[in-house]
Every structure is written in C-alpha cells, then in structure tokens.
mmCIF file of N, CA and C in Angstrom:
data_model
loop_
_atom_site.group_PDB
_atom_site.id
_atom_site.type_symbol
_atom_site.label_atom_id
_atom_site.label_comp_id
_atom_site.label_asym_id
_atom_site.label_seq_id
_atom_site.Cartn_x
_atom_site.Cartn_y
_atom_site.Cartn_z
ATOM 1 N N MET A 706 19.238 -32.219 53.130
ATOM 2 C CA MET A 706 18.593 -30.750 52.993
ATOM 3 C C MET A 706 17.456 -30.945 53.809
ATOM 4 N N ASP A 707 16.972 -29.684 54.481
ATOM 5 C CA ASP A 707 15.802 -29.728 55.124
ATOM 6 C C ASP A 707 14.810 -29.574 54.421
ATOM 7 N N ALA A 708 13.423 -29.887 54.794
ATOM 8 C CA ALA A 708 12.455 -29.778 53.826
ATOM 9 C C ALA A 708 11.864 -28.367 53.871
ATOM 10 N N GLY A 709 12.157 -27.578 55.002
ATOM 11 C CA GLY A 709 11.720 -26.267 55.238
ATOM 12 C C GLY A 709 12.385 -25.335 54.289
ATOM 13 N N TYR A 710 13.729 -25.588 53.961
ATOM 14 C CA TYR A 710 14.464 -25.007 52.963
ATOM 15 C C TYR A 710 13.918 -25.329 51.573
ATOM 16 N N VAL A 711 13.689 -26.488 51.302
ATOM 17 C CA VAL A 711 13.373 -26.888 49.778
ATOM 18 C C VAL A 711 12.080 -26.291 49.662
ATOM 19 N N SER A 712 11.057 -26.150 50.318
ATOM 20 C CA SER A 712 9.817 -25.394 50.551
ATOM 21 C C SER A 712 10.058 -24.028 49.972
ATOM 22 N N ALA A 713 10.672 -23.351 50.980
ATOM 23 C CA ALA A 713 11.007 -22.152 50.814
ATOM 24 C C ALA A 713 11.628 -21.601 49.341
ATOM 25 N N PHE A 714 12.628 -22.516 48.841
ATOM 26 C CA PHE A 714 13.266 -22.302 47.600
ATOM 27 C C PHE A 714 12.344 -22.328 46.545
ATOM 28 N N PHE A 715 11.324 -23.548 46.661
ATOM 29 C CA PHE A 715 10.404 -23.481 45.305
ATOM 30 C C PHE A 715 9.268 -22.378 45.680
ATOM 31 N N GLY A 716 9.168 -22.058 46.615
ATOM 32 C CA GLY A 716 8.054 -20.857 46.710
ATOM 33 C C GLY A 716 8.728 -19.634 45.958
ATOM 34 N N LEU A 717 10.073 -19.212 46.392
ATOM 35 C CA LEU A 717 10.584 -17.932 46.100
ATOM 36 C C LEU A 717 10.876 -18.367 44.317
ATOM 37 N N ALA A 718 10.891 -19.618 44.060
ATOM 38 C CA ALA A 718 11.236 -19.766 42.524
ATOM 39 C C ALA A 718 9.947 -19.493 42.025
ATOM 40 N N GLY A 719 8.967 -19.906 42.576
ATOM 41 C CA GLY A 719 7.489 -19.719 41.897
ATOM 42 C C GLY A 719 7.089 -18.186 41.808
ATOM 43 N N ALA A 720 7.403 -17.425 43.045
ATOM 44 C CA ALA A 720 7.262 -16.128 42.833
ATOM 45 C C ALA A 720 8.029 -15.318 41.667
ATOM 46 N N ILE A 721 9.389 -15.594 41.629
ATOM 47 C CA ILE A 721 10.235 -15.109 40.480
ATOM 48 C C ILE A 721 9.576 -15.518 39.287
ATOM 49 N N VAL A 722 9.128 -16.648 38.995
ATOM 50 C CA VAL A 722 8.594 -16.941 37.584
ATOM 51 C C VAL A 722 7.430 -16.408 37.494
ATOM 52 N N GLY A 723 6.511 -16.152 38.508
ATOM 53 C CA GLY A 723 5.147 -15.382 38.256
ATOM 54 C C GLY A 723 5.540 -14.048 38.065
ATOM 55 N N GLY A 724 6.417 -13.484 38.811
ATOM 56 C CA GLY A 724 6.668 -11.747 38.354
ATOM 57 C C GLY A 724 7.236 -11.689 37.029
ATOM 58 N N LEU A 725 8.068 -12.706 36.677
ATOM 59 C CA LEU A 725 8.592 -12.368 35.238
ATOM 60 C C LEU A 725 7.432 -12.724 34.272
ATOM 61 N N THR A 726 6.655 -13.587 34.476
ATOM 62 C CA THR A 726 5.637 -13.930 33.498
ATOM 63 C C THR A 726 4.481 -12.583 33.499
ATOM 64 N N SER A 727 4.413 -11.956 34.532
ATOM 65 C CA SER A 727 3.608 -10.716 34.674
ATOM 66 C C SER A 727 4.349 -9.719 33.823
ATOM 67 N N PHE A 728 5.671 -9.306 34.251
ATOM 68 C CA PHE A 728 6.425 -8.434 33.672
ATOM 69 C C PHE A 728 6.328 -8.788 32.093
ATOM 70 N N VAL A 729 6.800 -9.802 31.686
ATOM 71 C CA VAL A 729 6.770 -10.121 29.970
ATOM 72 C C VAL A 729 5.394 -9.998 29.475
ATOM 73 N N SER A 730 4.570 -10.295 29.891
ATOM 74 C CA SER A 730 2.913 -10.023 29.414
ATOM 75 C C SER A 730 2.607 -8.611 29.278
ATOM 76 N N SER A 731 2.896 -7.899 30.370
ATOM 77 C CA SER A 731 2.595 -6.499 30.241
ATOM 78 C C SER A 731 3.515 -5.807 29.323
ATOM 79 N N TRP A 732 4.852 -6.265 29.176
ATOM 80 C CA TRP A 732 5.853 -5.525 28.183
ATOM 81 C C TRP A 732 5.210 -5.856 26.771
ATOM 82 N N ILE A 733 4.644 -7.105 26.575
ATOM 83 C CA ILE A 733 4.122 -7.412 25.227
ATOM 84 C C ILE A 733 2.980 -6.659 24.755
ATOM 85 N N THR A 734 1.892 -6.515 25.992
ATOM 86 C CA THR A 734 0.777 -5.957 25.596
ATOM 87 C C THR A 734 1.092 -4.382 25.236
ATOM 88 N N GLN A 735 1.969 -3.944 26.019
ATOM 89 C CA GLN A 735 2.184 -2.239 25.990
ATOM 90 C C GLN A 735 2.847 -2.144 24.604
ATOM 91 N N ARG A 736 3.728 -2.935 24.151
ATOM 92 C CA ARG A 736 4.427 -2.845 22.801
ATOM 93 C C ARG A 736 3.418 -3.040 21.883
ATOM 94 N N ALA A 737 2.442 -3.802 22.046
ATOM 95 C CA ALA A 737 1.480 -4.149 20.851
ATOM 96 C C ALA A 737 0.477 -2.936 20.694
ATOM 97 N N GLN A 738 0.315 -2.307 21.843
ATOM 98 C CA GLN A 738 -0.767 -1.169 21.805
ATOM 99 C C GLN A 738 0.055 -0.003 21.167
ATOM 100 N N LEU A 739 1.426 0.360 21.540
ATOM 101 C CA LEU A 739 2.196 1.456 20.864
ATOM 102 C C LEU A 739 2.143 1.135 19.428
ATOM 103 N N THR A 740 2.456 -0.004 19.073
ATOM 104 C CA THR A 740 2.586 -0.274 17.426
ATOM 105 C C THR A 740 1.179 0.108 16.788
ATOM 106 N N ASP A 741 0.132 -0.616 17.479
ATOM 107 C CA ASP A 741 -1.216 -0.253 17.022
ATOM 108 C C ASP A 741 -1.562 1.430 16.862
ATOM 109 N N LYS A 742 -1.133 2.234 17.816
ATOM 110 C CA LYS A 742 -1.229 3.410 17.982
ATOM 111 C C LYS A 742 -0.444 4.216 16.883
ATOM 112 N N ARG A 743 0.723 3.549 16.691
ATOM 113 C CA ARG A 743 1.760 4.291 15.700
ATOM 114 C C ARG A 743 1.107 4.161 14.269
ATOM 115 N N ARG A 744 0.543 2.925 13.884
ATOM 116 C CA ARG A 744 0.187 2.612 12.665
ATOM 117 C C ARG A 744 -1.123 3.256 12.445
ATOM 118 N N GLU A 745 -2.192 3.516 13.410
ATOM 119 C CA GLU A 745 -3.170 4.058 13.166
ATOM 120 C C GLU A 745 -2.964 5.634 12.911
ATOM 121 N N ALA A 746 -1.897 6.206 13.512
ATOM 122 C CA ALA A 746 -1.547 7.651 13.292
ATOM 123 C C ALA A 746 -0.941 8.150 11.907
ATOM 124 N N GLU A 747 -0.144 6.979 11.411
ATOM 125 C CA GLU A 747 0.529 6.896 10.026
ATOM 126 C C GLU A 747 -0.833 6.760 8.929
ATOM 127 N N ARG A 748 -1.635 6.033 9.426
ATOM 128 C CA ARG A 748 -2.976 5.790 8.497
ATOM 129 C C ARG A 748 -3.572 7.264 8.491
ATOM 130 N N VAL A 749 -3.948 7.743 9.360
ATOM 131 C CA VAL A 749 -4.508 8.980 9.492
ATOM 132 C C VAL A 749 -3.900 10.002 8.642
ATOM 133 N N ILE A 750 -2.428 10.103 8.823
ATOM 134 C CA ILE A 750 -1.693 10.949 8.047
ATOM 135 C C ILE A 750 -1.760 10.774 6.600
ATOM 136 N N ARG A 751 -1.712 9.576 6.026
ATOM 137 C CA ARG A 751 -1.921 9.291 4.580
ATOM 138 C C ARG A 751 -3.425 9.360 4.100
ATOM 139 N N HIS A 752 -4.329 9.109 5.094
ATOM 140 C CA HIS A 752 -5.738 9.532 4.652
ATOM 141 C C HIS A 752 -6.032 11.023 4.503
ATOM 142 N N ASP A 753 -5.373 11.883 5.181
ATOM 143 C CA ASP A 753 -5.495 13.304 5.162
ATOM 144 C C ASP A 753 -4.684 13.634 3.986
ATOM 145 N N LEU A 754 -3.632 13.129 3.462
ATOM 146 C CA LEU A 754 -2.662 13.498 2.518
ATOM 147 C C LEU A 754 -3.600 12.979 1.243
ATOM 148 N N PHE A 755 -3.993 11.895 1.055
ATOM 149 C CA PHE A 755 -4.758 11.461 -0.034
ATOM 150 C C PHE A 755 -6.018 12.246 -0.261
ATOM 151 N N LYS A 756 -6.692 12.725 0.682
ATOM 152 C CA LYS A 756 -7.850 13.559 0.730
ATOM 153 C C LYS A 756 -7.411 14.928 0.034
ATOM 154 N N ALA A 757 -6.256 15.597 0.635
ATOM 155 C CA ALA A 757 -5.999 16.730 0.086
ATOM 156 C C ALA A 757 -5.286 16.552 -1.359
ATOM 157 N N PHE A 758 -4.830 15.562 -1.825
ATOM 158 C CA PHE A 758 -4.659 15.374 -3.268
ATOM 159 C C PHE A 758 -5.737 15.326 -4.059
ATOM 160 N N ILE A 759 -6.948 14.694 -3.581
ATOM 161 C CA ILE A 759 -8.056 14.358 -4.257
ATOM 162 C C ILE A 759 -8.629 15.879 -4.578
ATOM 163 N N THR A 760 -8.867 16.467 -3.294
ATOM 164 C CA THR A 760 -9.244 17.683 -3.382
ATOM 165 C C THR A 760 -8.815 18.807 -4.369
ATOM 166 N N GLU A 761 -7.242 19.076 -4.388
ATOM 167 C CA GLU A 761 -6.702 19.995 -4.890
ATOM 168 C C GLU A 761 -6.595 19.380 -6.606
ATOM 169 N N ALA A 762 -6.505 17.779 -7.115
ATOM 170 C CA ALA A 762 -6.688 17.616 -8.180
ATOM 171 C C ALA A 762 -7.968 17.795 -8.804
ATOM 172 N N SER A 763 -9.239 17.706 -8.060
ATOM 173 C CA SER A 763 -10.450 18.214 -8.640
ATOM 174 C C SER A 763 -10.590 19.568 -8.979
ATOM 175 N N ARG A 764 -10.153 20.415 -8.049
ATOM 176 C CA ARG A 764 -10.101 21.818 -8.388
ATOM 177 C C ARG A 764 -9.305 21.870 -9.746
ATOM 178 N N LEU A 765 -8.196 21.402 -9.711
ATOM 179 C CA LEU A 765 -7.486 21.866 -10.913
ATOM 180 C C LEU A 765 -8.128 21.299 -12.199
ATOM 181 N N TYR A 766 -8.741 20.067 -11.832
ATOM 182 C CA TYR A 766 -9.178 19.465 -13.337
ATOM 183 C C TYR A 766 -10.266 20.243 -13.648
ATOM 184 N N GLY A 767 -11.112 20.789 -12.774
ATOM 185 C CA GLY A 767 -12.353 21.717 -13.175
ATOM 186 C C GLY A 767 -11.744 22.879 -13.872
ATOM 187 N N ASP A 768 -10.601 23.577 -13.387
ATOM 188 C CA ASP A 768 -10.108 24.771 -13.910
ATOM 189 C C ASP A 768 -9.550 24.530 -15.142
ATOM 190 N N ALA A 769 -8.945 23.285 -15.163
ATOM 191 C CA ALA A 769 -8.318 22.971 -16.737
ATOM 192 C C ALA A 769 -9.456 22.795 -17.813
ATOM 193 N N LEU A 770 -10.495 22.179 -17.217
ATOM 194 C CA LEU A 770 -11.590 22.134 -18.289
ATOM 195 C C LEU A 770 -12.123 23.407 -19.144
ATOM 196 N N SER A 771 -12.047 24.528 -18.369
ATOM 197 C CA SER A 771 -12.403 25.801 -18.929
ATOM 198 C C SER A 771 -11.345 26.782 -19.193
ATOM 199 N N HIS A 772 -9.975 26.401 -18.781
ATOM 200 C CA HIS A 772 -8.938 27.321 -19.064
ATOM 201 C C HIS A 772 -7.852 26.589 -19.760
ATOM 202 N N GLU A 773 -7.378 27.046 -20.908
ATOM 203 C CA GLU A 773 -6.369 26.637 -21.621
ATOM 204 C C GLU A 773 -5.040 27.413 -21.233
ATOM 205 N N LYS A 774 -3.932 26.681 -20.694
ATOM 206 C CA LYS A 774 -2.877 27.498 -20.388
ATOM 207 C C LYS A 774 -1.559 26.728 -20.426
ATOM 208 N N ASP A 775 -0.430 27.349 -20.592
ATOM 209 C CA ASP A 775 0.988 26.711 -20.525
ATOM 210 C C ASP A 775 1.474 26.966 -19.258
ATOM 211 N N ASP A 776 1.028 27.664 -18.285
ATOM 212 C CA ASP A 776 1.627 27.924 -17.099
ATOM 213 C C ASP A 776 1.211 26.766 -16.115
ATOM 214 N N VAL A 777 2.440 26.311 -15.182
ATOM 215 C CA VAL A 777 2.108 25.161 -14.477
ATOM 216 C C VAL A 777 2.192 25.633 -13.034
ATOM 217 N N THR A 778 2.080 26.967 -12.699
ATOM 218 C CA THR A 778 2.364 27.438 -11.177
ATOM 219 C C THR A 778 1.144 26.768 -10.513
ATOM 220 N N ASP A 779 -0.027 26.553 -10.983
ATOM 221 C CA ASP A 779 -1.305 26.230 -10.331
ATOM 222 C C ASP A 779 -1.053 24.637 -9.892
ATOM 223 N N LEU A 780 -0.114 23.960 -10.594
ATOM 224 C CA LEU A 780 0.039 22.638 -10.205
ATOM 225 C C LEU A 780 1.309 22.295 -9.147
ATOM 226 N N VAL A 781 1.599 23.370 -8.763
ATOM 227 C CA VAL A 781 3.003 23.207 -7.760
ATOM 228 C C VAL A 781 2.417 22.725 -6.266
ATOM 229 N N GLN A 782 1.271 23.027 -5.969
ATOM 230 C CA GLN A 782 0.501 22.069 -4.735
ATOM 231 C C GLN A 782 0.337 20.973 -4.746
ATOM 232 N N LEU A 783 0.006 20.605 -6.141
ATOM 233 C CA LEU A 783 -0.511 19.132 -6.242
ATOM 234 C C LEU A 783 0.961 18.226 -6.404
ATOM 235 N N TYR A 784 1.915 18.830 -6.978
ATOM 236 C CA TYR A 784 3.093 18.091 -7.233
ATOM 237 C C TYR A 784 3.773 18.052 -5.786
ATOM 238 N N ALA A 785 3.715 18.929 -5.000
ATOM 239 C CA ALA A 785 4.112 18.733 -3.377
ATOM 240 C C ALA A 785 3.241 17.868 -2.712
ATOM 241 N N LEU A 786 2.000 17.716 -2.901
ATOM 242 C CA LEU A 786 1.198 16.767 -2.287
ATOM 243 C C LEU A 786 1.384 15.173 -2.747
ATOM 244 N N LEU A 787 1.961 15.169 -4.146
ATOM 245 C CA LEU A 787 2.431 13.860 -4.711
ATOM 246 C C LEU A 787 3.768 13.473 -4.315
ATOM 247 N N ALA A 788 4.791 14.428 -3.957
ATOM 248 C CA ALA A 788 6.009 14.056 -3.344
ATOM 249 C C ALA A 788 5.837 13.513 -1.911
ATOM 250 N N ASN A 789 4.915 14.257 -1.197
ATOM 251 C CA ASN A 789 4.711 13.722 0.122
ATOM 252 C C ASN A 789 3.935 12.017 0.139
ATOM 253 N N ILE A 790 3.173 12.019 -0.885
ATOM 254 C CA ILE A 790 2.695 10.701 -1.069
ATOM 255 C C ILE A 790 3.750 9.771 -1.182
ATOM 256 N N ARG A 791 4.556 10.074 -1.957
ATOM 257 C CA ARG A 791 5.500 9.304 -2.654
ATOM 258 C C ARG A 791 6.455 8.713 -1.306
ATOM 259 N N LEU A 792 6.637 9.482 -0.322
ATOM 260 C CA LEU A 792 7.414 9.454 0.907
ATOM 261 C C LEU A 792 6.559 8.222 1.561
ATOM 262 N N LEU A 793 5.342 8.219 1.780
ATOM 263 C CA LEU A 793 4.364 7.578 2.850
ATOM 264 C C LEU A 793 3.624 6.285 2.055
ATOM 265 N N SER A 794 3.672 6.187 1.031
ATOM 266 C CA SER A 794 2.879 5.303 0.036
ATOM 267 C C SER A 794 3.290 4.368 -0.629
ATOM 268 N N SER A 795 2.435 3.609 -0.948
ATOM 269 C CA SER A 795 3.131 2.260 -1.847
ATOM 270 C C SER A 795 3.280 2.845 -3.413
ATOM 271 N N PRO A 796 4.147 2.267 -4.346
ATOM 272 C CA PRO A 796 4.310 2.697 -5.681
ATOM 273 C C PRO A 796 3.296 2.530 -6.567
ATOM 274 N N THR A 797 2.315 1.960 -6.013
ATOM 275 C CA THR A 797 0.836 1.826 -6.809
ATOM 276 C C THR A 797 0.021 3.065 -6.893
ATOM 277 N N VAL A 798 0.074 3.667 -5.492
ATOM 278 C CA VAL A 798 -0.424 4.891 -5.258
ATOM 279 C C VAL A 798 0.189 6.085 -6.085
ATOM 280 N N VAL A 799 1.445 6.013 -5.820
ATOM 281 C CA VAL A 799 2.259 7.153 -6.613
ATOM 282 C C VAL A 799 2.075 7.148 -7.938
ATOM 283 N N ALA A 800 2.143 5.880 -8.605
ATOM 284 C CA ALA A 800 1.756 5.807 -10.191
ATOM 285 C C ALA A 800 0.449 6.201 -10.495
ATOM 286 N N ALA A 801 -0.552 6.000 -9.518
ATOM 287 C CA ALA A 801 -2.136 6.279 -9.929
ATOM 288 C C ALA A 801 -1.851 7.965 -9.812
ATOM 289 N N GLY A 802 -1.145 8.523 -8.854
ATOM 290 C CA GLY A 802 -1.049 9.850 -8.875
ATOM 291 C C GLY A 802 -0.514 10.661 -9.629
ATOM 292 N N GLU A 803 0.457 9.677 -10.405
ATOM 293 C CA GLU A 803 1.221 10.349 -11.497
ATOM 294 C C GLU A 803 0.486 10.358 -12.789
ATOM 295 N N GLN A 804 -0.573 9.309 -12.724
ATOM 296 C CA GLN A 804 -1.607 9.485 -13.904
ATOM 297 C C GLN A 804 -2.464 10.434 -13.865
ATOM 298 N N VAL A 805 -2.863 11.151 -12.683
ATOM 299 C CA VAL A 805 -3.968 12.094 -12.404
ATOM 300 C C VAL A 805 -3.146 13.226 -12.914
ATOM 301 N N MET A 806 -1.899 13.569 -12.489
ATOM 302 C CA MET A 806 -1.111 14.640 -12.727
ATOM 303 C C MET A 806 -0.938 14.756 -14.679
ATOM 304 N N ASP A 807 -0.814 13.570 -15.080
ATOM 305 C CA ASP A 807 -1.077 13.751 -16.624
ATOM 306 C C ASP A 807 -2.175 14.029 -17.314
ATOM 307 N N VAL A 808 -3.257 13.456 -16.619
ATOM 308 C CA VAL A 808 -4.684 13.803 -17.051
ATOM 309 C C VAL A 808 -4.848 15.358 -16.989
ATOM 310 N N ILE A 809 -4.697 15.956 -15.857
ATOM 311 C CA ILE A 809 -4.936 17.436 -15.456
ATOM 312 C C ILE A 809 -4.095 18.316 -16.607
ATOM 313 N N ILE A 810 -2.439 17.866 -16.399
ATOM 314 C CA ILE A 810 -1.728 18.670 -17.756
ATOM 315 C C ILE A 810 -2.124 18.539 -19.069
ATOM 316 N N ASP A 811 -2.660 17.392 -19.198
ATOM 317 C CA ASP A 811 -3.283 17.028 -20.762
ATOM 318 C C ASP A 811 -4.365 17.966 -21.067
ATOM 319 N N THR A 812 -5.350 17.957 -20.035
ATOM 320 C CA THR A 812 -6.542 18.848 -19.921
ATOM 321 C C THR A 812 -6.279 20.443 -20.195
ATOM 322 N N TYR A 813 -5.203 20.666 -19.316
ATOM 323 C CA TYR A 813 -4.911 22.322 -19.433
ATOM 324 C C TYR A 813 -4.349 22.490 -20.773
ATOM 325 N N LEU A 814 -3.787 21.604 -21.466
ATOM 326 C CA LEU A 814 -3.139 21.820 -22.847
ATOM 327 C C LEU A 814 -4.445 21.613 -24.035
ATOM 328 N N ALA A 815 -5.173 21.095 -23.748
ATOM 329 C CA ALA A 815 -6.311 21.111 -24.647
ATOM 330 C C ALA A 815 -7.212 22.218 -24.613
ATOM 331 N N PRO A 816 -7.929 22.392 -25.832
ATOM 332 C CA PRO A 816 -8.935 23.442 -26.013
ATOM 333 C C PRO A 816 -9.745 23.544 -24.667
ATOM 334 N N ASN A 817 -10.200 24.599 -24.388
ATOM 335 C CA ASN A 817 -11.404 24.890 -23.632
ATOM 336 C C ASN A 817 -12.574 24.002 -23.797
ATOM 337 N N ARG A 818 -13.268 23.440 -22.881
ATOM 338 C CA ARG A 818 -14.602 22.852 -23.068
ATOM 339 C C ARG A 818 -15.694 23.601 -22.595
ATOM 340 N N SER A 819 -16.717 23.294 -23.635
ATOM 341 C CA SER A 819 -18.020 23.992 -23.312
ATOM 342 C C SER A 819 -18.957 23.012 -22.425
ATOM 343 N N LEU A 820 -19.988 23.785 -21.619
ATOM 344 C CA LEU A 820 -20.787 22.883 -20.871
ATOM 345 C C LEU A 820 -21.233 21.695 -21.383
ATOM 346 N N HIS A 821 -21.556 21.659 -22.573
ATOM 347 C CA HIS A 821 -22.363 20.589 -23.433
ATOM 348 C C HIS A 821 -21.062 19.549 -23.441
ATOM 349 N N GLU A 822 -19.953 20.063 -23.734
ATOM 350 C CA GLU A 822 -18.843 18.934 -24.006
ATOM 351 C C GLU A 822 -18.729 18.271 -22.715
ATOM 352 N N ILE A 823 -18.708 19.085 -21.496
ATOM 353 C CA ILE A 823 -18.362 18.572 -20.110
ATOM 354 C C ILE A 823 -19.438 17.551 -19.824
ATOM 355 N N GLN A 824 -20.673 17.909 -20.135
ATOM 356 C CA GLN A 824 -21.670 17.017 -19.884
ATOM 357 C C GLN A 824 -21.753 15.736 -20.511
ATOM 358 N N ASN A 825 -21.428 15.770 -21.977
ATOM 359 C CA ASN A 825 -21.188 14.539 -22.594
ATOM 360 C C ASN A 825 -20.141 13.760 -21.950
ATOM 361 N N LEU A 826 -18.819 14.395 -21.475
ATOM 362 C CA LEU A 826 -17.816 13.600 -20.767
ATOM 363 C C LEU A 826 -18.259 12.918 -19.601
ATOM 364 N N ALA A 827 -19.162 13.484 -18.948
ATOM 365 C CA ALA A 827 -19.767 13.151 -17.708
ATOM 366 C C ALA A 827 -20.455 11.773 -17.917
ATOM 367 N N ARG A 828 -21.424 12.051 -18.989
ATOM 368 C CA ARG A 828 -22.368 10.759 -19.450
ATOM 369 C C ARG A 828 -21.576 9.685 -19.907
ATOM 370 N N GLU A 829 -20.306 10.065 -20.728
ATOM 371 C CA GLU A 829 -19.628 8.861 -21.039
ATOM 372 C C GLU A 829 -18.475 8.355 -19.867
ATOM 373 N N GLY A 830 -18.453 8.886 -18.788
ATOM 374 C CA GLY A 830 -17.764 8.376 -17.681
ATOM 375 C C GLY A 830 -16.672 8.889 -17.639
ATOM 376 N N LYS A 831 -16.217 9.781 -18.412
ATOM 377 C CA LYS A 831 -14.673 10.327 -18.811
ATOM 378 C C LYS A 831 -14.138 11.347 -17.736
ATOM 379 N N LEU A 832 -14.962 11.461 -16.847
ATOM 380 C CA LEU A 832 -14.761 12.537 -15.704
ATOM 381 C C LEU A 832 -14.165 11.859 -14.374
ATOM 382 N N ASN A 833 -14.040 10.383 -14.465
ATOM 383 C CA ASN A 833 -13.657 9.759 -13.421
ATOM 384 C C ASN A 833 -12.257 9.434 -13.451
ATOM 385 N N PHE A 834 -11.506 10.777 -13.580
ATOM 386 C CA PHE A 834 -10.121 10.335 -13.687
ATOM 387 C C PHE A 834 -9.361 10.249 -12.460
ATOM 388 N N LEU A 835 -10.018 10.120 -11.227
ATOM 389 C CA LEU A 835 -9.439 10.002 -9.980
ATOM 390 C C LEU A 835 -9.846 8.566 -9.653
ATOM 391 N N LEU A 836 -10.414 7.780 -10.276
ATOM 392 C CA LEU A 836 -10.791 6.472 -10.123
ATOM 393 C C LEU A 836 -9.732 5.503 -9.533
ATOM 394 N N ASP A 837 -8.629 5.551 -10.534
ATOM 395 C CA ASP A 837 -7.618 4.397 -9.976
ATOM 396 C C ASP A 837 -6.816 4.797 -8.757
ATOM 397 N N PHE A 838 -6.606 6.231 -8.823
ATOM 398 C CA PHE A 838 -5.956 6.908 -7.609
ATOM 399 C C PHE A 838 -6.748 6.565 -6.267
ATOM 400 N N ALA A 839 -8.253 6.550 -6.368
ATOM 401 C CA ALA A 839 -9.114 6.246 -5.110
ATOM 402 C C ALA A 839 -8.851 4.844 -4.804
ATOM 403 N N LYS A 840 -8.896 4.073 -5.728
ATOM 404 C CA LYS A 840 -8.973 2.689 -5.547
ATOM 405 C C LYS A 840 -7.508 2.068 -4.702
ATOM 406 N N ALA A 841 -6.453 2.750 -5.365
ATOM 407 C CA ALA A 841 -5.096 2.315 -4.986
ATOM 408 C C ALA A 841 -4.981 2.950 -3.363
ATOM 409 N N SER A 842 -5.526 4.208 -3.190
ATOM 410 C CA SER A 842 -5.344 4.741 -1.823
ATOM 411 C C SER A 842 -6.072 3.902 -0.838
ATOM 412 N N ARG A 843 -7.248 3.385 -1.138
ATOM 413 C CA ARG A 843 -8.241 2.668 -0.559
ATOM 414 C C ARG A 843 -7.370 1.104 -0.050
ATOM 415 N N VAL A 844 -6.865 0.664 -1.033
ATOM 416 C CA VAL A 844 -6.098 -0.680 -0.822
ATOM 417 C C VAL A 844 -4.893 -0.258 0.287
ATOM 418 N N ASP A 845 -4.048 0.838 -0.309
ATOM 419 C CA ASP A 845 -3.073 1.134 0.849
ATOM 420 C C ASP A 845 -3.384 1.533 2.183
ATOM 421 N N LEU A 846 -4.734 2.091 2.338
ATOM 422 C CA LEU A 846 -5.212 2.291 3.869
ATOM 423 C C LEU A 846 -5.439 1.044 4.384
ATOM 424 N N ASP A 847 -6.086 0.190 3.807
ATOM 425 C CA ASP A 847 -6.434 -1.130 4.107
ATOM 426 C C ASP A 847 -5.453 -1.992 4.583
ATOM 427 N N LEU A 848 -4.291 -1.738 3.867
ATOM 428 C CA LEU A 848 -3.284 -3.121 4.106
ATOM 429 C C LEU A 848 -2.215 -2.360 5.427
ATOM 430 N N GLN A 849 -2.403 -1.251 5.732
ATOM 431 C CA GLN A 849 -1.545 -0.850 6.848
ATOM 432 C C GLN A 849 -2.369 -0.348 7.929
#
C-alpha cells in the first residue's frame, strides 16, 4: 500500500473521530443544560405552590382564631393547593400540609379566642403551626 494512501486514511479517520467527539460533547452539554432548566422550572413551580399554601393557611388560621364555624367552604382553596402539592412534592411535604389542614379545622371548631388568649398562644410558641410544613418544603426544594 502506498504511504500517501495510509497517510490520507489516518488523516480522514482523525477528522471523523474529532468530529464525533465534538458532536458527542455538544450533545451531552446541551442535554445537561436542558435538564438543569427543567429542574429549575419545576423548583420555581413548587416554590410558588408552597408560598400560596402558606399564605392561604395563614389567612385561614387567623380567621379560625376569631370565628367558630362548621362551614368548610373557606377551606376549598387550601384543599386545592394541597392536591397540587400532592402531585409535585414528596410524601413528607404532603403529610405536613395535611397536619396544617387539621390544625386549621380544629381551630375553626374550637371556641373563638380573645386577643389575650392569642397573645398567650404566641408567647408559648403555639402559633407556629406552619413550622413543619416550611421545614419539609425547604428540604424538598433543596433536594431537587
């Protein structure tokens, strides 16, 4: 075989390997970037959902402290938020959200509280009904 053919063959083989390496490297980089963007978008959705749940739960808990009622129509929005959380989050977050729901329902069923009773609850740290939910949410957001 002529030395010119061998040299041309190895040159062509080197160009093919170099091209394939460049293609595979670009493909892997692009795939990693798309995966990161998707994860960040999902994280933002979960963050907004957790924020909406905390806001609605706080509003309802404040209402429950001063209003005794058997009507659950005010809880519908919170149930809907919890259902969405159930779709996107870990069982730990869902369980913490269900505990929040239980606290709010129990508070609605309890007698109305005076400002002095609410102040005592705050001093005793018993108004931190969202603490477990917030901790579970933070872990869920940090993991993914």
